[in-house]
Protein backbone atom coordinates (compact mmCIF):
# COMPACT_ATOMS: atom_id res chain seq x y z
CA UNK A 1 0.00 0.00 0.00
CA UNK A 2 1.35 3.42 -0.89
CA UNK A 3 2.33 6.05 1.67
CA UNK A 4 -0.34 8.37 0.25
CA UNK A 5 -3.07 5.78 0.59
CA UNK A 6 -2.02 5.02 4.17
CA UNK A 7 -2.10 8.74 4.97
CA UNK A 8 -5.57 9.13 3.43
CA UNK A 9 -6.86 6.12 5.37
CA UNK A 10 -5.41 7.60 8.56
CA UNK A 11 -7.24 10.86 7.84
CA UNK A 12 -10.51 8.95 7.41
CA UNK A 13 -9.88 7.15 10.70
CA UNK A 14 -9.22 10.44 12.49
CA UNK A 15 -12.40 11.96 11.03
CA UNK A 16 -14.42 8.97 12.19
CA UNK A 17 -13.03 9.42 15.69
CA UNK A 18 -13.97 13.10 15.62
CA UNK A 19 -17.48 12.10 14.57
CA UNK A 20 -17.70 9.62 17.46
CA UNK A 21 -16.28 12.04 20.02
CA UNK A 22 -18.66 14.84 19.04
CA UNK A 23 -21.91 13.09 18.13
CA UNK A 24 -23.62 13.60 21.50
CA UNK A 25 -23.11 17.38 21.55
CA UNK A 26 -25.46 19.92 20.02
CA UNK A 27 -23.40 23.07 20.51
CA UNK A 28 -19.89 24.40 20.91
CA UNK A 29 -20.22 25.28 24.58
CA UNK A 30 -21.26 21.80 25.71
CA UNK A 31 -18.54 20.23 23.57
CA UNK A 32 -15.87 22.63 24.84
CA UNK A 33 -16.74 21.86 28.45
CA UNK A 34 -16.32 18.13 27.93
CA UNK A 35 -12.60 18.11 28.56
CA UNK A 36 -11.95 14.54 27.46
CA UNK A 37 -13.90 14.69 24.19
CA UNK A 38 -12.59 18.16 23.35
CA UNK A 39 -8.97 17.17 23.96
CA UNK A 40 -9.38 13.89 22.06
CA UNK A 41 -10.89 15.72 19.12
CA UNK A 42 -8.10 18.27 19.04
CA UNK A 43 -5.58 15.42 18.92
CA UNK A 44 -7.35 14.00 15.87
CA UNK A 45 -7.05 17.38 14.13
CA UNK A 46 -3.32 17.26 14.82
CA UNK A 47 -3.17 13.75 13.33
CA UNK A 48 -5.03 14.90 10.21
CA UNK A 49 -2.50 17.70 9.73
CA UNK A 50 0.41 15.34 10.26
CA UNK A 51 -0.96 12.91 7.67
CA UNK A 52 -1.39 15.74 5.17
CA UNK A 53 2.27 16.66 5.59
CA UNK A 54 3.17 13.11 4.50
CA UNK A 55 1.23 13.41 1.22
CA UNK A 56 3.22 14.32 -1.88
CA UNK A 57 2.73 17.86 -3.21
CA UNK A 58 2.00 16.55 -6.71
CA UNK A 59 -0.89 14.51 -5.33
CA UNK A 60 -2.22 17.56 -3.48
CA UNK A 61 -2.06 19.59 -6.69
CA UNK A 62 -3.96 16.86 -8.54
CA UNK A 63 -6.67 17.05 -5.85
CA UNK A 64 -6.70 20.80 -5.37
CA UNK A 65 -10.41 20.80 -4.45
CA UNK A 66 -9.28 19.85 -0.93
CA UNK A 67 -7.80 22.80 0.99
CA UNK A 68 -4.70 20.87 2.09
CA UNK A 69 -2.78 23.99 3.10
CA UNK A 70 -5.63 25.36 5.22
CA UNK A 71 -6.10 22.04 6.99
CA UNK A 72 -2.38 21.79 7.73
CA UNK A 73 -2.44 25.38 8.97
CA UNK A 74 -5.29 24.52 11.31
CA UNK A 75 -3.21 21.67 12.71
CA UNK A 76 -0.49 24.18 13.51
CA UNK A 77 -2.96 26.41 15.35
CA UNK A 78 -4.23 23.46 17.39
CA UNK A 79 -0.73 22.23 18.20
CA UNK A 80 0.92 25.57 18.95
CA UNK A 81 -1.89 27.81 20.20
CA UNK A 82 -4.02 25.26 22.04
CA UNK A 83 -5.21 27.63 24.75
CA UNK A 84 -6.21 30.26 22.21
CA UNK A 85 -8.59 27.99 20.32
CA UNK A 86 -12.08 29.35 19.72
CA UNK A 87 -14.63 26.64 20.57
CA UNK A 88 -17.20 28.12 18.18
CA UNK A 89 -14.72 27.98 15.32
CA UNK A 90 -13.88 24.37 16.14
CA UNK A 91 -17.57 23.51 16.30
CA UNK A 92 -18.14 25.11 12.91
CA UNK A 93 -15.36 23.00 11.41
CA UNK A 94 -16.81 19.86 12.99
CA UNK A 95 -20.37 20.53 11.89
CA UNK A 96 -19.75 22.00 8.44
CA UNK A 97 -16.39 20.86 7.08
CA UNK A 98 -15.52 17.42 8.42
CA UNK A 99 -18.17 15.45 6.51
CA UNK A 100 -17.34 17.06 3.13
CA UNK A 101 -13.63 16.41 3.71
CA UNK A 102 -14.36 12.79 4.54
CA UNK A 103 -16.45 12.42 1.39
CA UNK A 104 -13.75 14.01 -0.78
CA UNK A 105 -11.11 11.65 0.58
CA UNK A 106 -13.39 8.62 0.24
CA UNK A 107 -13.97 9.62 -3.40
CA UNK A 108 -10.20 9.73 -3.97
CA UNK A 109 -9.80 6.30 -2.38
CA UNK A 110 -12.57 4.83 -4.55
mmCIF file with all atom_site columns, C-alpha atoms in Angstrom:
data_model
loop_
_atom_site.group_PDB
_atom_site.id
_atom_site.type_symbol
_atom_site.label_atom_id
_atom_site.label_alt_id
_atom_site.label_comp_id
_atom_site.label_asym_id
_atom_site.label_entity_id
_atom_site.label_seq_id
_atom_site.pdbx_PDB_ins_code
_atom_site.Cartn_x
_atom_site.Cartn_y
_atom_site.Cartn_z
_atom_site.occupancy
_atom_site.B_iso_or_equiv
_atom_site.pdbx_formal_charge
_atom_site.auth_seq_id
_atom_site.auth_comp_id
_atom_site.auth_asym_id
_atom_site.auth_atom_id
_atom_site.pdbx_PDB_model_num
ATOM 1   C CA . UNK A 1 1   ? 0.000   0.000  0.000  1.00 0.00 ? 1   UNK A CA 1
ATOM 2   C CA . UNK A 1 2   ? 1.346   3.422  -0.891 1.00 0.00 ? 2   UNK A CA 1
ATOM 3   C CA . UNK A 1 3   ? 2.329   6.049  1.666  1.00 0.00 ? 3   UNK A CA 1
ATOM 4   C CA . UNK A 1 4   ? -0.335  8.373  0.251  1.00 0.00 ? 4   UNK A CA 1
ATOM 5   C CA . UNK A 1 5   ? -3.072  5.783  0.591  1.00 0.00 ? 5   UNK A CA 1
ATOM 6   C CA . UNK A 1 6   ? -2.024  5.025  4.166  1.00 0.00 ? 6   UNK A CA 1
ATOM 7   C CA . UNK A 1 7   ? -2.105  8.743  4.974  1.00 0.00 ? 7   UNK A CA 1
ATOM 8   C CA . UNK A 1 8   ? -5.568  9.128  3.434  1.00 0.00 ? 8   UNK A CA 1
ATOM 9   C CA . UNK A 1 9   ? -6.860  6.123  5.367  1.00 0.00 ? 9   UNK A CA 1
ATOM 10  C CA . UNK A 1 10  ? -5.414  7.602  8.563  1.00 0.00 ? 10  UNK A CA 1
ATOM 11  C CA . UNK A 1 11  ? -7.243  10.864 7.843  1.00 0.00 ? 11  UNK A CA 1
ATOM 12  C CA . UNK A 1 12  ? -10.507 8.954  7.411  1.00 0.00 ? 12  UNK A CA 1
ATOM 13  C CA . UNK A 1 13  ? -9.880  7.146  10.696 1.00 0.00 ? 13  UNK A CA 1
ATOM 14  C CA . UNK A 1 14  ? -9.220  10.443 12.487 1.00 0.00 ? 14  UNK A CA 1
ATOM 15  C CA . UNK A 1 15  ? -12.397 11.964 11.028 1.00 0.00 ? 15  UNK A CA 1
ATOM 16  C CA . UNK A 1 16  ? -14.423 8.968  12.187 1.00 0.00 ? 16  UNK A CA 1
ATOM 17  C CA . UNK A 1 17  ? -13.025 9.419  15.686 1.00 0.00 ? 17  UNK A CA 1
ATOM 18  C CA . UNK A 1 18  ? -13.970 13.100 15.619 1.00 0.00 ? 18  UNK A CA 1
ATOM 19  C CA . UNK A 1 19  ? -17.477 12.099 14.574 1.00 0.00 ? 19  UNK A CA 1
ATOM 20  C CA . UNK A 1 20  ? -17.703 9.621  17.461 1.00 0.00 ? 20  UNK A CA 1
ATOM 21  C CA . UNK A 1 21  ? -16.278 12.040 20.020 1.00 0.00 ? 21  UNK A CA 1
ATOM 22  C CA . UNK A 1 22  ? -18.659 14.838 19.036 1.00 0.00 ? 22  UNK A CA 1
ATOM 23  C CA . UNK A 1 23  ? -21.912 13.094 18.130 1.00 0.00 ? 23  UNK A CA 1
ATOM 24  C CA . UNK A 1 24  ? -23.619 13.605 21.497 1.00 0.00 ? 24  UNK A CA 1
ATOM 25  C CA . UNK A 1 25  ? -23.109 17.379 21.546 1.00 0.00 ? 25  UNK A CA 1
ATOM 26  C CA . UNK A 1 26  ? -25.457 19.922 20.021 1.00 0.00 ? 26  UNK A CA 1
ATOM 27  C CA . UNK A 1 27  ? -23.403 23.072 20.506 1.00 0.00 ? 27  UNK A CA 1
ATOM 28  C CA . UNK A 1 28  ? -19.887 24.401 20.905 1.00 0.00 ? 28  UNK A CA 1
ATOM 29  C CA . UNK A 1 29  ? -20.225 25.281 24.576 1.00 0.00 ? 29  UNK A CA 1
ATOM 30  C CA . UNK A 1 30  ? -21.257 21.798 25.707 1.00 0.00 ? 30  UNK A CA 1
ATOM 31  C CA . UNK A 1 31  ? -18.544 20.235 23.569 1.00 0.00 ? 31  UNK A CA 1
ATOM 32  C CA . UNK A 1 32  ? -15.869 22.626 24.843 1.00 0.00 ? 32  UNK A CA 1
ATOM 33  C CA . UNK A 1 33  ? -16.737 21.861 28.455 1.00 0.00 ? 33  UNK A CA 1
ATOM 34  C CA . UNK A 1 34  ? -16.318 18.134 27.934 1.00 0.00 ? 34  UNK A CA 1
ATOM 35  C CA . UNK A 1 35  ? -12.601 18.112 28.563 1.00 0.00 ? 35  UNK A CA 1
ATOM 36  C CA . UNK A 1 36  ? -11.954 14.540 27.463 1.00 0.00 ? 36  UNK A CA 1
ATOM 37  C CA . UNK A 1 37  ? -13.895 14.694 24.192 1.00 0.00 ? 37  UNK A CA 1
ATOM 38  C CA . UNK A 1 38  ? -12.591 18.164 23.348 1.00 0.00 ? 38  UNK A CA 1
ATOM 39  C CA . UNK A 1 39  ? -8.971  17.166 23.959 1.00 0.00 ? 39  UNK A CA 1
ATOM 40  C CA . UNK A 1 40  ? -9.376  13.886 22.065 1.00 0.00 ? 40  UNK A CA 1
ATOM 41  C CA . UNK A 1 41  ? -10.894 15.721 19.116 1.00 0.00 ? 41  UNK A CA 1
ATOM 42  C CA . UNK A 1 42  ? -8.096  18.266 19.040 1.00 0.00 ? 42  UNK A CA 1
ATOM 43  C CA . UNK A 1 43  ? -5.583  15.423 18.916 1.00 0.00 ? 43  UNK A CA 1
ATOM 44  C CA . UNK A 1 44  ? -7.355  14.004 15.865 1.00 0.00 ? 44  UNK A CA 1
ATOM 45  C CA . UNK A 1 45  ? -7.054  17.375 14.129 1.00 0.00 ? 45  UNK A CA 1
ATOM 46  C CA . UNK A 1 46  ? -3.315  17.256 14.820 1.00 0.00 ? 46  UNK A CA 1
ATOM 47  C CA . UNK A 1 47  ? -3.165  13.754 13.333 1.00 0.00 ? 47  UNK A CA 1
ATOM 48  C CA . UNK A 1 48  ? -5.028  14.904 10.210 1.00 0.00 ? 48  UNK A CA 1
ATOM 49  C CA . UNK A 1 49  ? -2.496  17.697 9.735  1.00 0.00 ? 49  UNK A CA 1
ATOM 50  C CA . UNK A 1 50  ? 0.410   15.338 10.259 1.00 0.00 ? 50  UNK A CA 1
ATOM 51  C CA . UNK A 1 51  ? -0.957  12.907 7.674  1.00 0.00 ? 51  UNK A CA 1
ATOM 52  C CA . UNK A 1 52  ? -1.388  15.740 5.170  1.00 0.00 ? 52  UNK A CA 1
ATOM 53  C CA . UNK A 1 53  ? 2.268   16.656 5.591  1.00 0.00 ? 53  UNK A CA 1
ATOM 54  C CA . UNK A 1 54  ? 3.172   13.107 4.496  1.00 0.00 ? 54  UNK A CA 1
ATOM 55  C CA . UNK A 1 55  ? 1.230   13.412 1.222  1.00 0.00 ? 55  UNK A CA 1
ATOM 56  C CA . UNK A 1 56  ? 3.219   14.325 -1.876 1.00 0.00 ? 56  UNK A CA 1
ATOM 57  C CA . UNK A 1 57  ? 2.727   17.860 -3.215 1.00 0.00 ? 57  UNK A CA 1
ATOM 58  C CA . UNK A 1 58  ? 1.998   16.548 -6.708 1.00 0.00 ? 58  UNK A CA 1
ATOM 59  C CA . UNK A 1 59  ? -0.892  14.506 -5.333 1.00 0.00 ? 59  UNK A CA 1
ATOM 60  C CA . UNK A 1 60  ? -2.216  17.558 -3.476 1.00 0.00 ? 60  UNK A CA 1
ATOM 61  C CA . UNK A 1 61  ? -2.059  19.590 -6.689 1.00 0.00 ? 61  UNK A CA 1
ATOM 62  C CA . UNK A 1 62  ? -3.964  16.862 -8.541 1.00 0.00 ? 62  UNK A CA 1
ATOM 63  C CA . UNK A 1 63  ? -6.669  17.049 -5.850 1.00 0.00 ? 63  UNK A CA 1
ATOM 64  C CA . UNK A 1 64  ? -6.703  20.797 -5.369 1.00 0.00 ? 64  UNK A CA 1
ATOM 65  C CA . UNK A 1 65  ? -10.413 20.797 -4.452 1.00 0.00 ? 65  UNK A CA 1
ATOM 66  C CA . UNK A 1 66  ? -9.279  19.851 -0.933 1.00 0.00 ? 66  UNK A CA 1
ATOM 67  C CA . UNK A 1 67  ? -7.801  22.803 0.991  1.00 0.00 ? 67  UNK A CA 1
ATOM 68  C CA . UNK A 1 68  ? -4.702  20.867 2.095  1.00 0.00 ? 68  UNK A CA 1
ATOM 69  C CA . UNK A 1 69  ? -2.781  23.993 3.100  1.00 0.00 ? 69  UNK A CA 1
ATOM 70  C CA . UNK A 1 70  ? -5.626  25.359 5.224  1.00 0.00 ? 70  UNK A CA 1
ATOM 71  C CA . UNK A 1 71  ? -6.102  22.040 6.995  1.00 0.00 ? 71  UNK A CA 1
ATOM 72  C CA . UNK A 1 72  ? -2.376  21.790 7.727  1.00 0.00 ? 72  UNK A CA 1
ATOM 73  C CA . UNK A 1 73  ? -2.444  25.382 8.965  1.00 0.00 ? 73  UNK A CA 1
ATOM 74  C CA . UNK A 1 74  ? -5.294  24.524 11.306 1.00 0.00 ? 74  UNK A CA 1
ATOM 75  C CA . UNK A 1 75  ? -3.208  21.668 12.705 1.00 0.00 ? 75  UNK A CA 1
ATOM 76  C CA . UNK A 1 76  ? -0.488  24.183 13.511 1.00 0.00 ? 76  UNK A CA 1
ATOM 77  C CA . UNK A 1 77  ? -2.956  26.411 15.350 1.00 0.00 ? 77  UNK A CA 1
ATOM 78  C CA . UNK A 1 78  ? -4.226  23.465 17.394 1.00 0.00 ? 78  UNK A CA 1
ATOM 79  C CA . UNK A 1 79  ? -0.730  22.233 18.202 1.00 0.00 ? 79  UNK A CA 1
ATOM 80  C CA . UNK A 1 80  ? 0.915   25.567 18.951 1.00 0.00 ? 80  UNK A CA 1
ATOM 81  C CA . UNK A 1 81  ? -1.887  27.812 20.204 1.00 0.00 ? 81  UNK A CA 1
ATOM 82  C CA . UNK A 1 82  ? -4.025  25.264 22.041 1.00 0.00 ? 82  UNK A CA 1
ATOM 83  C CA . UNK A 1 83  ? -5.214  27.635 24.747 1.00 0.00 ? 83  UNK A CA 1
ATOM 84  C CA . UNK A 1 84  ? -6.210  30.260 22.213 1.00 0.00 ? 84  UNK A CA 1
ATOM 85  C CA . UNK A 1 85  ? -8.586  27.994 20.318 1.00 0.00 ? 85  UNK A CA 1
ATOM 86  C CA . UNK A 1 86  ? -12.083 29.350 19.719 1.00 0.00 ? 86  UNK A CA 1
ATOM 87  C CA . UNK A 1 87  ? -14.632 26.639 20.567 1.00 0.00 ? 87  UNK A CA 1
ATOM 88  C CA . UNK A 1 88  ? -17.205 28.122 18.177 1.00 0.00 ? 88  UNK A CA 1
ATOM 89  C CA . UNK A 1 89  ? -14.722 27.983 15.315 1.00 0.00 ? 89  UNK A CA 1
ATOM 90  C CA . UNK A 1 90  ? -13.883 24.366 16.143 1.00 0.00 ? 90  UNK A CA 1
ATOM 91  C CA . UNK A 1 91  ? -17.574 23.511 16.304 1.00 0.00 ? 91  UNK A CA 1
ATOM 92  C CA . UNK A 1 92  ? -18.145 25.113 12.909 1.00 0.00 ? 92  UNK A CA 1
ATOM 93  C CA . UNK A 1 93  ? -15.364 23.003 11.408 1.00 0.00 ? 93  UNK A CA 1
ATOM 94  C CA . UNK A 1 94  ? -16.812 19.861 12.987 1.00 0.00 ? 94  UNK A CA 1
ATOM 95  C CA . UNK A 1 95  ? -20.375 20.532 11.891 1.00 0.00 ? 95  UNK A CA 1
ATOM 96  C CA . UNK A 1 96  ? -19.747 21.996 8.437  1.00 0.00 ? 96  UNK A CA 1
ATOM 97  C CA . UNK A 1 97  ? -16.390 20.860 7.084  1.00 0.00 ? 97  UNK A CA 1
ATOM 98  C CA . UNK A 1 98  ? -15.518 17.418 8.418  1.00 0.00 ? 98  UNK A CA 1
ATOM 99  C CA . UNK A 1 99  ? -18.171 15.448 6.508  1.00 0.00 ? 99  UNK A CA 1
ATOM 100 C CA . UNK A 1 100 ? -17.338 17.058 3.129  1.00 0.00 ? 100 UNK A CA 1
ATOM 101 C CA . UNK A 1 101 ? -13.631 16.410 3.713  1.00 0.00 ? 101 UNK A CA 1
ATOM 102 C CA . UNK A 1 102 ? -14.364 12.787 4.544  1.00 0.00 ? 102 UNK A CA 1
ATOM 103 C CA . UNK A 1 103 ? -16.455 12.415 1.387  1.00 0.00 ? 103 UNK A CA 1
ATOM 104 C CA . UNK A 1 104 ? -13.755 14.007 -0.783 1.00 0.00 ? 104 UNK A CA 1
ATOM 105 C CA . UNK A 1 105 ? -11.105 11.653 0.585  1.00 0.00 ? 105 UNK A CA 1
ATOM 106 C CA . UNK A 1 106 ? -13.390 8.620  0.238  1.00 0.00 ? 106 UNK A CA 1
ATOM 107 C CA . UNK A 1 107 ? -13.967 9.615  -3.402 1.00 0.00 ? 107 UNK A CA 1
ATOM 108 C CA . UNK A 1 108 ? -10.204 9.730  -3.972 1.00 0.00 ? 108 UNK A CA 1
ATOM 109 C CA . UNK A 1 109 ? -9.797  6.304  -2.385 1.00 0.00 ? 109 UNK A CA 1
ATOM 110 C CA . UNK A 1 110 ? -12.568 4.827  -4.553 1.00 0.00 ? 110 UNK A CA 1
#
